XYZ file of C-alpha atoms in Angstrom:
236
model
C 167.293 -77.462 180.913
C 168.921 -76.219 184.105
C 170.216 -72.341 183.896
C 173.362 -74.032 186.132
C 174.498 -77.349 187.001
C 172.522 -78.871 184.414
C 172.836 -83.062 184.069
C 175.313 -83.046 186.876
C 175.936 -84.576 190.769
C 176.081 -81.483 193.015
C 177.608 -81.387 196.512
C 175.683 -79.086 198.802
C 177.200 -77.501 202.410
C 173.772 -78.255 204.773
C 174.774 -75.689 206.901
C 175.025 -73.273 204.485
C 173.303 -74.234 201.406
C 176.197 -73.318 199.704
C 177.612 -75.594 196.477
C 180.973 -76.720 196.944
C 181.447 -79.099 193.975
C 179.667 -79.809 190.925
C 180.036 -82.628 187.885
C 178.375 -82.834 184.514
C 177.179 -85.921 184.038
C 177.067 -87.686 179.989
C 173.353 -87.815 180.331
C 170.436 -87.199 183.793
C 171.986 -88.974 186.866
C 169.372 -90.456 188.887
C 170.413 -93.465 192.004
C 173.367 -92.759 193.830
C 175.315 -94.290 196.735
C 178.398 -93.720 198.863
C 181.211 -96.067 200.324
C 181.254 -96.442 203.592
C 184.869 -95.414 202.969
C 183.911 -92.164 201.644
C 186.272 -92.394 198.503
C 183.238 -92.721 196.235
C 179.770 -92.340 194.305
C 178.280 -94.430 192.193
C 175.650 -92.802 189.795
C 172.839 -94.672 188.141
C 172.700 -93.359 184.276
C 169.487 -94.628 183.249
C 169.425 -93.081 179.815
C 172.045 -94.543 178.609
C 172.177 -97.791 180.886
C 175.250 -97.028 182.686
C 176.972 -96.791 186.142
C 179.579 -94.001 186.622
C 181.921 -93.820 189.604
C 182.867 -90.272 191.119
C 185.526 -89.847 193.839
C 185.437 -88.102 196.515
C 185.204 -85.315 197.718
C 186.056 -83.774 194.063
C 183.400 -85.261 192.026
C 186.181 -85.940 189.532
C 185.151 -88.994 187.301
C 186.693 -92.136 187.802
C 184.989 -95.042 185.502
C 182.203 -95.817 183.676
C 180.256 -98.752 182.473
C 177.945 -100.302 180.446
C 175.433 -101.617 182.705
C 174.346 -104.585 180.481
C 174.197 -107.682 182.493
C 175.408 -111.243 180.958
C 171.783 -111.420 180.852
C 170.004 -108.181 179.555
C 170.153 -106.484 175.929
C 169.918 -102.927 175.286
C 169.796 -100.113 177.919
C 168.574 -101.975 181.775
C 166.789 -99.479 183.839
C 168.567 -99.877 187.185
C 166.181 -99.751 189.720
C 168.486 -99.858 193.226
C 172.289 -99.125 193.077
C 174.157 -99.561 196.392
C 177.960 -99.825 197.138
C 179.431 -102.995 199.062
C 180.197 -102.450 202.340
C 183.676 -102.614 203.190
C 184.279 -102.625 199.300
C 184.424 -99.534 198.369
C 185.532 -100.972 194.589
C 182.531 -103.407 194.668
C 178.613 -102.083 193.932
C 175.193 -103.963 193.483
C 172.954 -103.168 190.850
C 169.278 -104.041 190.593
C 168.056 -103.900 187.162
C 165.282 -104.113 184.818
C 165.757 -105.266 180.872
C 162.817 -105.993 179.066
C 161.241 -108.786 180.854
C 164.569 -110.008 182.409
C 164.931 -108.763 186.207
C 168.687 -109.389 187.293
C 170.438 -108.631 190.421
C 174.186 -108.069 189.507
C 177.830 -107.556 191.651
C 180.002 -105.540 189.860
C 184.120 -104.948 190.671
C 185.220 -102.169 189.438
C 182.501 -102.223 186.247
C 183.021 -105.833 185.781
C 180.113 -108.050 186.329
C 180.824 -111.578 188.770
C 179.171 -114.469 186.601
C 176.970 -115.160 188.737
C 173.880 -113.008 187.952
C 170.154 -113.773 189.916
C 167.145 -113.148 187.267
C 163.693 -113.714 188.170
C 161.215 -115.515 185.919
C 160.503 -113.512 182.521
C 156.835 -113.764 183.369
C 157.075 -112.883 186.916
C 155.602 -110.239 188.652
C 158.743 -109.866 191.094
C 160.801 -106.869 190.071
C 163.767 -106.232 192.749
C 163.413 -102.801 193.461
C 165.032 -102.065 196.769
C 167.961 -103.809 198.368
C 169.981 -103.664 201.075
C 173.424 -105.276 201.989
C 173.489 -106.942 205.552
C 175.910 -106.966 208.188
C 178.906 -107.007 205.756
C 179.262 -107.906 201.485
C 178.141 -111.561 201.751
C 174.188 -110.934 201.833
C 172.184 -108.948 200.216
C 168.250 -108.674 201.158
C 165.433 -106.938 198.430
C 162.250 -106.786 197.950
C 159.731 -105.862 194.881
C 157.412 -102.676 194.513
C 155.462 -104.343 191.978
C 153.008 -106.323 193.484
C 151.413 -105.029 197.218
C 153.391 -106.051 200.171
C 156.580 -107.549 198.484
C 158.027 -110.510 198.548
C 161.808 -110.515 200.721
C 164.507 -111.665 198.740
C 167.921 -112.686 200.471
C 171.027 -113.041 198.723
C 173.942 -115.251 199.335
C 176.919 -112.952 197.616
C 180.394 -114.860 197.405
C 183.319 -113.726 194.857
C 181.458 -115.535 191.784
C 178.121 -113.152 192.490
C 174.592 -113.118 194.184
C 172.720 -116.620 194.473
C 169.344 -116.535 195.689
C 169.100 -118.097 199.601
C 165.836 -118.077 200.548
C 162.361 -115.304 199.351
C 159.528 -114.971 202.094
C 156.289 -113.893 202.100
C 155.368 -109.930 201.987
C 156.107 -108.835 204.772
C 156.739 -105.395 203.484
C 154.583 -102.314 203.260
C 153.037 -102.001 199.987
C 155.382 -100.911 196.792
C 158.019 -100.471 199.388
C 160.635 -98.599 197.250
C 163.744 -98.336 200.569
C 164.729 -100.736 203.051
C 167.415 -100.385 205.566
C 169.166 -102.598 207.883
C 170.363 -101.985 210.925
C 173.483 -103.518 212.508
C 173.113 -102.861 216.003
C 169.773 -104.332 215.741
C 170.029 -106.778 213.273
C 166.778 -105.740 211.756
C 165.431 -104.834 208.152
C 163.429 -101.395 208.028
C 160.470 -99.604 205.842
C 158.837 -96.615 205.325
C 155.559 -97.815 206.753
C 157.428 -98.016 209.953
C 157.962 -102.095 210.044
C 160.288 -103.985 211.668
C 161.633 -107.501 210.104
C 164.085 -109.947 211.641
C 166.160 -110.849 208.045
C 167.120 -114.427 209.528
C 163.266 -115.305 209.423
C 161.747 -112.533 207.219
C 158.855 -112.622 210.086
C 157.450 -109.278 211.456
C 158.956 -108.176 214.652
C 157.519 -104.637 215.038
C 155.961 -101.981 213.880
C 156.182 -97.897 214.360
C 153.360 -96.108 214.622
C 153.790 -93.891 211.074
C 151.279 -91.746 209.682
C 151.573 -92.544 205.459
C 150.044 -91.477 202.380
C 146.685 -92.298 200.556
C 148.324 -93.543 197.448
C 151.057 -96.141 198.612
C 154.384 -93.780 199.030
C 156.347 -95.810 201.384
C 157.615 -92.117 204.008
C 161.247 -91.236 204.034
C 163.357 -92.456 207.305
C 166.407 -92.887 208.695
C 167.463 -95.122 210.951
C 170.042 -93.711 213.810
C 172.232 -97.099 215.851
C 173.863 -94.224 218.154
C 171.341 -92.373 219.314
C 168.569 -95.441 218.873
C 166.390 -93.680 217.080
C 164.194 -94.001 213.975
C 163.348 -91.247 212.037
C 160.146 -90.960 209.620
C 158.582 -88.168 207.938
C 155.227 -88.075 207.899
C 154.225 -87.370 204.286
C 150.306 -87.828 204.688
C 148.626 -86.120 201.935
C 145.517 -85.287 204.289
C 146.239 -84.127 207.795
């Protein structure tokens, strides 16, 4: 319903506030991620169940896909989209179709076989996740149920196999988690610290959060060794 740049990814100059590029998209975009090449975007298109791929820096549309899993009927709510790295051609997709839960690798919008599901009855969603050190681990987690369980992924050229899931040691309904190479370490918004290799709790930041389980926003800096939160309390 947008006057301008309805439906569409938008480029903005931060200095400037300025838009420099701008792309309808066939329906509301919603996750998106960059290569760590720079050469493109994936966009999440939940209404329609689809992934789109953008380059860069033009915006200019590159391919599209049906984001049905080997698994999964109908139109999968993707619930974490994030580009391999050192693949630029290679994304993960976390999604949700009826009461199937997959975790799928896709090449250029073609799904490996190998596709992780969690039970139908299961209470374990994947809703964030986060590639490791390089494209052959993944970790997650779920935002379903309070303090989520940690997922890690084996990833190979076949697609994601399920290594090992620890107990929550996640804030609760954590919907981001980061790792960190130079550290080694998984992030949250609630400001905790996990070592991946033994999903055990290695720190914590001291991060003011909100009264009705919003994980904050963060960023995590290797350079300058720094960690970033906003503190989005609700009350001071």
């Amino acid at each position: 319903s947008a006057s301008s740049n309805a439906s569409s990814v938008v480029a903005i100059d931060p200095a400037s506030g300025s838009i420099v590029a701008s792309q309808q998209m066939p329906s509301e975009p919603d996750l998106l991620s960059i290569t760590d090449d720079q050469q493109y975007l994936y966009v999440s298109l939940p209404a329609i169940g689809s992934i789109a791929r953008l380059k860069l820096p033009s915006l200019a549309p590159d391919i599209q896909w049906n984001a049905n899993s080997p698994i999964t009927n109908g139109h999968p709510s993707i619930t974490a989209l994030q580009a391999a790295p050192g693949l630029p051609h290679t994304v993960a997709a976390a999604q949700l179709g009826g009461s199937t839960k997959a975790l799928v690798i896709y090449d250029d919008g073609v799904a490996r076989p190998n596709v992780f599901s969690t039970p139908s009855l299961s209470q374990e969603t994947i809703d964030s996740i986060q590639w490791g050190a390089d494209a052959s681990v993944i970790y997650g987690t779920t935002a379903v149920v309070s303090g989520g369980v940690e997922f890690q992924f084996a990833v190979n050229s076949s697609g994601a196999t399920l290594a090992n899931s620890g107990e929550g040691v996640f804030g609760d309904f954590s919907k981001q988690i980061v790792y960190d190479p130079a550290s080694a370490n998984l992030y949250d918004g609630y400001g905790h610290v996990i070592d991946p290799s033994t999903g055990k709790l290695v720190g914590a930041y001291s991060v003011v959060n909100t009264l009705s389980y919003e994980p904050n926003n963060f960023a995590i800096d290797s350079v300058l060794d720094r960690a970033y939160f906003i503190n989005d309390a609700v009350y001071p």
